mmCIF file of C-alpha atoms in Angstrom:
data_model
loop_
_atom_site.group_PDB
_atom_site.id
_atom_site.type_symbol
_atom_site.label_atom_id
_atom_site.label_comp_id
_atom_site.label_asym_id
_atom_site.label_seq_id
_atom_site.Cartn_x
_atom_site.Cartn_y
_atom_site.Cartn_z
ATOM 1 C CA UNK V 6 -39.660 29.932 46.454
ATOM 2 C CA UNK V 7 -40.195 32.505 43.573
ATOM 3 C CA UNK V 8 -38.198 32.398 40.514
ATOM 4 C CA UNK V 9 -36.391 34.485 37.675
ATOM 5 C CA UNK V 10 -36.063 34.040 33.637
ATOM 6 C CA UNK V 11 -34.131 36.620 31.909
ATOM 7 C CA UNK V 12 -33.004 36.837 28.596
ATOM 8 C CA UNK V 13 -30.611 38.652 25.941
ATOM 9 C CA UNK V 14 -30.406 37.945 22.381
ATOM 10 C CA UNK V 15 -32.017 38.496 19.070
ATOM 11 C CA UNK V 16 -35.325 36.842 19.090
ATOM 12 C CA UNK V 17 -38.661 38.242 20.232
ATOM 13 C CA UNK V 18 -38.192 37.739 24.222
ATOM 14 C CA UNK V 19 -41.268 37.695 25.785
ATOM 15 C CA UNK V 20 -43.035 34.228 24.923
ATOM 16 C CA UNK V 21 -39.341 33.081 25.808
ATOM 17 C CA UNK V 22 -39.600 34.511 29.022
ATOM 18 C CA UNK V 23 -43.539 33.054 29.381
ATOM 19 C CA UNK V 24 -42.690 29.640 28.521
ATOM 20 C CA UNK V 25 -39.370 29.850 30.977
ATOM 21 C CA UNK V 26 -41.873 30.833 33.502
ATOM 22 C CA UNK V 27 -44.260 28.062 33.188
ATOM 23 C CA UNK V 28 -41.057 25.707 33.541
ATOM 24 C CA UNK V 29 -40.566 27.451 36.615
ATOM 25 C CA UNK V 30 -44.368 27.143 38.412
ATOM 26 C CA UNK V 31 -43.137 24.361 40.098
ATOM 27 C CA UNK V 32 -41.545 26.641 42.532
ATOM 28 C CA UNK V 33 -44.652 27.833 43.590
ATOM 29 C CA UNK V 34 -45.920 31.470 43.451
ATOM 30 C CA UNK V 35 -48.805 34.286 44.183
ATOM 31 C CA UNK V 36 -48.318 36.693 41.551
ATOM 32 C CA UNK V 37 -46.173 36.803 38.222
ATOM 33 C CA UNK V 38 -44.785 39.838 36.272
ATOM 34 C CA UNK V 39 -42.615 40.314 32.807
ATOM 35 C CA UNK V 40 -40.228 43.941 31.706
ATOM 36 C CA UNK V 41 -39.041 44.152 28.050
ATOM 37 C CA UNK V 42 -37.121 46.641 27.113
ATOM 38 C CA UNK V 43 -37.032 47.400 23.416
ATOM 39 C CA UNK V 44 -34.147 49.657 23.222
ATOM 40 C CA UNK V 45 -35.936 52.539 24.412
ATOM 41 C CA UNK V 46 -38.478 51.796 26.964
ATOM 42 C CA UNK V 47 -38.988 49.465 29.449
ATOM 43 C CA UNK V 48 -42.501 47.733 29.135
ATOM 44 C CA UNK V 49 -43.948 45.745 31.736
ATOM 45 C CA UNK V 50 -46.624 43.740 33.257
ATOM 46 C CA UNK V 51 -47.997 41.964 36.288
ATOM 47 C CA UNK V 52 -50.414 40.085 37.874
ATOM 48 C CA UNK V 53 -51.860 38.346 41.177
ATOM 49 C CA UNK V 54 -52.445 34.792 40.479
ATOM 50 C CA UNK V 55 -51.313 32.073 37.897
ATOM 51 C CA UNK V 56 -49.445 32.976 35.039
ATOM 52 C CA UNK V 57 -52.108 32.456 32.594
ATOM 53 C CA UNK V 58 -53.785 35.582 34.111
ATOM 54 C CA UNK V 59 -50.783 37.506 33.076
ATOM 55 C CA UNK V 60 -51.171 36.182 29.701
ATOM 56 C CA UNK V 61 -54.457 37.139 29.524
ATOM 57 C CA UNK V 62 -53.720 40.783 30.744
ATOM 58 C CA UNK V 63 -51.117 40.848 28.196
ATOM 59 C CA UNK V 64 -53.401 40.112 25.035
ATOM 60 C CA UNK V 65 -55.279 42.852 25.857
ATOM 61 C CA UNK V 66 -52.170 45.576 25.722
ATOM 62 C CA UNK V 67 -50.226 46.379 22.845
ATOM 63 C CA UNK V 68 -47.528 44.068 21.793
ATOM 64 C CA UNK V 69 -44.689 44.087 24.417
ATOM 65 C CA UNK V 70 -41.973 43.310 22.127
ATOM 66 C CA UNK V 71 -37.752 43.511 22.629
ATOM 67 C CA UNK V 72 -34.650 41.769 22.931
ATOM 68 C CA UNK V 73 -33.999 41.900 26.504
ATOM 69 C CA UNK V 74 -36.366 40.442 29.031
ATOM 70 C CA UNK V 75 -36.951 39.625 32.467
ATOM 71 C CA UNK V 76 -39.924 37.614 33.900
ATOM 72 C CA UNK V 77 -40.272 36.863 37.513
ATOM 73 C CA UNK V 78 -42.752 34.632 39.840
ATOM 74 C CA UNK V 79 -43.194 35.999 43.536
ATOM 75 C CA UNK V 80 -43.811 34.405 46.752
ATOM 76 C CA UNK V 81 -45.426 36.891 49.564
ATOM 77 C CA UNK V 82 -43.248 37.692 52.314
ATOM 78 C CA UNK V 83 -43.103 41.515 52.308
ATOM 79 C CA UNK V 84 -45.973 42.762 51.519
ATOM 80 C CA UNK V 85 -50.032 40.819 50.069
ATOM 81 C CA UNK V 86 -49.761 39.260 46.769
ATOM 82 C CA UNK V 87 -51.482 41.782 44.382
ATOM 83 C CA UNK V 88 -50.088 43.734 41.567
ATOM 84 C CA UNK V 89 -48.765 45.991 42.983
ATOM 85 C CA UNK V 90 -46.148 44.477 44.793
ATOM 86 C CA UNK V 91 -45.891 41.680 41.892
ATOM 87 C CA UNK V 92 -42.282 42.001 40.070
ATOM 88 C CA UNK V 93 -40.383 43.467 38.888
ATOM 89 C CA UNK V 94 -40.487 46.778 40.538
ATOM 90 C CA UNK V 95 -39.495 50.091 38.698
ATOM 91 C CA UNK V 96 -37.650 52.941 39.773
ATOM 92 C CA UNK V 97 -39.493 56.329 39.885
ATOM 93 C CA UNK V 98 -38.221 57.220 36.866
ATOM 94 C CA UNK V 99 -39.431 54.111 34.761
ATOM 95 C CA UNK V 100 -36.155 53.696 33.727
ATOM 96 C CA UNK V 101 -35.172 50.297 35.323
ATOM 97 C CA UNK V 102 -36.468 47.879 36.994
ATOM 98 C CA UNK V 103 -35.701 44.544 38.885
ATOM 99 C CA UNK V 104 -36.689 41.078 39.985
ATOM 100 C CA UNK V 105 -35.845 39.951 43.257
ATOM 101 C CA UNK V 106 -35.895 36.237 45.216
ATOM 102 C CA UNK V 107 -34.758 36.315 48.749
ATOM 103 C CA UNK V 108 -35.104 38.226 51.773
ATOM 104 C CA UNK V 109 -33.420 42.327 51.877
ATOM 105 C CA UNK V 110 -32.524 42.017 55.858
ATOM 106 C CA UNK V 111 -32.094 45.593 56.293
ATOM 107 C CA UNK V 112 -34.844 46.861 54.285
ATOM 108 C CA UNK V 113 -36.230 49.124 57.149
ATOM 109 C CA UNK V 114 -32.929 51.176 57.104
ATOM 110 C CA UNK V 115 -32.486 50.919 53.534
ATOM 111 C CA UNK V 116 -35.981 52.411 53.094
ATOM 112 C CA UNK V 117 -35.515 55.495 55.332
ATOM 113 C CA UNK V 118 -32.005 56.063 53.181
ATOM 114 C CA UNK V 119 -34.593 55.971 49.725
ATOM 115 C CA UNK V 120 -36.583 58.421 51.284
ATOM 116 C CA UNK V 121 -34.203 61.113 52.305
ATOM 117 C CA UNK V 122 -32.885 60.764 49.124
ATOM 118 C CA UNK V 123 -36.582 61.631 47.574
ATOM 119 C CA UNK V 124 -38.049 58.543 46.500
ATOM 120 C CA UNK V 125 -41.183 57.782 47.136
ATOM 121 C CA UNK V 126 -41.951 54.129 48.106
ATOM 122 C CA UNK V 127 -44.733 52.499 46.115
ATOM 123 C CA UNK V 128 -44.990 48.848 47.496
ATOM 124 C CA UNK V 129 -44.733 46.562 50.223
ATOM 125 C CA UNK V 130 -41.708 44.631 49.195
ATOM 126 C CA UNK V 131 -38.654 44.680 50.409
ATOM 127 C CA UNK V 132 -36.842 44.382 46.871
ATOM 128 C CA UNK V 133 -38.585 48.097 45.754
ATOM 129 C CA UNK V 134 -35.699 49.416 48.078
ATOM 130 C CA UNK V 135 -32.506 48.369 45.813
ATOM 131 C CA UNK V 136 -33.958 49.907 42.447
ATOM 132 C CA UNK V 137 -34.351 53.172 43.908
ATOM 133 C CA UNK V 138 -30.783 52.664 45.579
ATOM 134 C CA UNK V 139 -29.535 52.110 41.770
ATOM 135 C CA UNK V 140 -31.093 54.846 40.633
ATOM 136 C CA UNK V 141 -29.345 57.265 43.123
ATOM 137 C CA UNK V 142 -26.434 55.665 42.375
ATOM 138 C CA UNK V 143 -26.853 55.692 38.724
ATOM 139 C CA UNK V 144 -27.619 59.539 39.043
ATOM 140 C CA UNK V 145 -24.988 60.217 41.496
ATOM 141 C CA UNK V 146 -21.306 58.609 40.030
ATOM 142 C CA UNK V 147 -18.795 60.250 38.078
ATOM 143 C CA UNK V 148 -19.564 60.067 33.864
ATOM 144 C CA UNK V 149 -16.445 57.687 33.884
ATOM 145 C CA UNK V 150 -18.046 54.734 36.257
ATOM 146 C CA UNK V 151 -20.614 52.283 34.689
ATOM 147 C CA UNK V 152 -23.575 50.288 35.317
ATOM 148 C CA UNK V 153 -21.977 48.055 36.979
ATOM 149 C CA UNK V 154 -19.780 50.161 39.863
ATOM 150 C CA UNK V 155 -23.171 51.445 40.562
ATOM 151 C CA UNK V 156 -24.723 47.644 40.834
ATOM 152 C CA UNK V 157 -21.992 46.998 42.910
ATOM 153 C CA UNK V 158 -21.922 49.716 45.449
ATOM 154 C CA UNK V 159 -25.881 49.060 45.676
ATOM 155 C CA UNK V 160 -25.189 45.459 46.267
ATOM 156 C CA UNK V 161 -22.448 45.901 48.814
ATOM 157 C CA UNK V 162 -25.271 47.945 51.051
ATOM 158 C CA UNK V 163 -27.690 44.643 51.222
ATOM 159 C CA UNK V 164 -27.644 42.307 53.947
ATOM 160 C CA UNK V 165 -29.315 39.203 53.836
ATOM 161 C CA UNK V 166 -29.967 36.320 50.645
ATOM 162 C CA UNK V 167 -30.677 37.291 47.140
ATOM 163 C CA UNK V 168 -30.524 36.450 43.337
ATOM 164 C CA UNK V 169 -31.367 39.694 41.634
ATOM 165 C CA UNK V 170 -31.602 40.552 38.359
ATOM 166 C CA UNK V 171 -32.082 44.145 36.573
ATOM 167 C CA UNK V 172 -32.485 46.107 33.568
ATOM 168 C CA UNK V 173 -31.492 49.695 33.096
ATOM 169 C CA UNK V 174 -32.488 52.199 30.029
ATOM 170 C CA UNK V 175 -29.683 52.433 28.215
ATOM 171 C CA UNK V 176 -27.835 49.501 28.966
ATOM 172 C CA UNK V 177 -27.219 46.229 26.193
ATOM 173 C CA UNK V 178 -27.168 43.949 29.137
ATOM 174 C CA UNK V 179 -29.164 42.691 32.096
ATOM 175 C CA UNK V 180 -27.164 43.604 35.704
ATOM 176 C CA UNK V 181 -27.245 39.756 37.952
ATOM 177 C CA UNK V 182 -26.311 39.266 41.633
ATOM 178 C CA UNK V 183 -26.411 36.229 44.343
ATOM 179 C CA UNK V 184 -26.195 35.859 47.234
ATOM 180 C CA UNK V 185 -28.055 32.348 49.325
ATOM 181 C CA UNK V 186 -30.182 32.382 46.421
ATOM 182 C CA UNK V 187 -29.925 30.499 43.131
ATOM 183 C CA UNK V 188 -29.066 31.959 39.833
ATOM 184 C CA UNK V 189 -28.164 30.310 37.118
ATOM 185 C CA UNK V 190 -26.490 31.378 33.561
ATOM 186 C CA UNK V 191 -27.016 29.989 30.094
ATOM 187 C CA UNK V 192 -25.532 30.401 26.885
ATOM 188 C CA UNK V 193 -26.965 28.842 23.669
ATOM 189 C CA UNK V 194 -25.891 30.502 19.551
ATOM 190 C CA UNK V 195 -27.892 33.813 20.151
ATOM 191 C CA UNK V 196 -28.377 34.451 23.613
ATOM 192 C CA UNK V 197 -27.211 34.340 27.298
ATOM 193 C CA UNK V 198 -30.347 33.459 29.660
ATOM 194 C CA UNK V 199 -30.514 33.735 33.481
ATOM 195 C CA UNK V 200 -32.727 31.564 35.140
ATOM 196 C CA UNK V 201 -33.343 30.408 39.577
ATOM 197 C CA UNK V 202 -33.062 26.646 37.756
ATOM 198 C CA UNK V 203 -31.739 25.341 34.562
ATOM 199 C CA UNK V 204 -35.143 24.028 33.377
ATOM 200 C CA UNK V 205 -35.944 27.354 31.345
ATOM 201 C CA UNK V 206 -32.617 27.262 28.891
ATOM 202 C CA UNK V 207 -33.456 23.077 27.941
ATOM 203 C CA UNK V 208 -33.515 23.638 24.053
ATOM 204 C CA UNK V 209 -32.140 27.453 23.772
ATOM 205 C CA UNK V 210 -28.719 27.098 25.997
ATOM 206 C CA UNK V 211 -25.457 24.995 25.616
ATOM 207 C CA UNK V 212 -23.748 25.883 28.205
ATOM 208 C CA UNK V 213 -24.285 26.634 31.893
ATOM 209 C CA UNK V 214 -22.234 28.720 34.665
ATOM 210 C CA UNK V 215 -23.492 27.982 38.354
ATOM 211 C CA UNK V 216 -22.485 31.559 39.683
ATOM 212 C CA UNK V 217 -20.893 31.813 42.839
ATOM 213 C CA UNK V 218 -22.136 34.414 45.799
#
């Protein structure tokens, strides 16, 4: 079933983001993955198996630190598990990323477009497609559009189900999107959390928004 944590606010985000992923293991999963961006780079890591695998891998990197976070638990369906084509996936350019739950119908066509545009494809899934999309997009649109025109025009090129979530260098703010899947918002004193189930904001939000497609 796969499922997404994100959060935004002032507190150290990734042991938020762990624990909201742990809530979320009921869901079921192959391989788990966490980005933080810190204001300046986007760090990230992933793993094949259970989520304390990715904790392990983590102790043994520098501290990923930030106030922006997303965390994600994948499923197979495009692509083995392995890390590789664990979330979230990354641009070329490092410079955002995404997590994905659902099914990118028209991936195939989608993939060619990436590729005449000069991106070069580095996993199985279907989801790598939509980052590089935002990139070109992102690269590509008048100085007076913003993040989110680009999001948008990406988003309006998808068919199929989705609940997507992405970060972007540069940007205070994580980029959402559903569509079929679930994704769910969360507000508490110092941040607003995105989760695929409200288990992950019990104790940090006060409010919840059920988004609509």
């Amino acid at each position: 079933m796969c499922g997404i944590v994100g959060y935004l606010g002032n507190k150290d985000s990734l042991p938020i983001i762990l624990n909201g992923l742990k809530r979320l293991e009921y869901r079921g999963y192959d391989s788990a993955g966490i980005a933080v961006y810190n204001g300046s780079v986007i760090n990230a890591c992933k793993s094949k198996g259970k989520i304390s695998k990715l904790e392990r891998k983590i102790e043994k990197r520098k501290k990923m630190s930030g106030g922006i976070a997303l965390g994600h638990t994948r499923w197979a369906t495009h692509g083995e598990p392995n890390d590789i084509n664990a979330h979230p996936q990354f641009s070329n350019s490092k410079k955002l990323c995404l997590v994905h739950n659902g099914i990118i119908e028209n991936a195939i066509e989608l993939s060619e477009l990436v590729t005449n545009y000069g991106y070069t494809m580095s996993s199985e899934t279907d989801s790598e497609v939509f980052v590089h999309l935002l990139d070109y997009e992102l690269k590509n649109q008048p100085k007076n559009r913003s993040h989110l025109d680009a999001f948008c025009r990406v988003i309006s090129q998808l068919n199929g189900s989705w609940a997507i979530a992405a970060i972007v260098s540069g940007l205070e703010g994580i980029l959402i999107s559903r569509n079929g899947a679930p994704l769910v918002i969360g507000r508490g004193s110092d941040n607003i959390s995105v989760s695929s189930d409200v288990l992950p904001f019990y104790g940090a939000c006060s409010e919840v928004a059920y988004i609509a497609d």
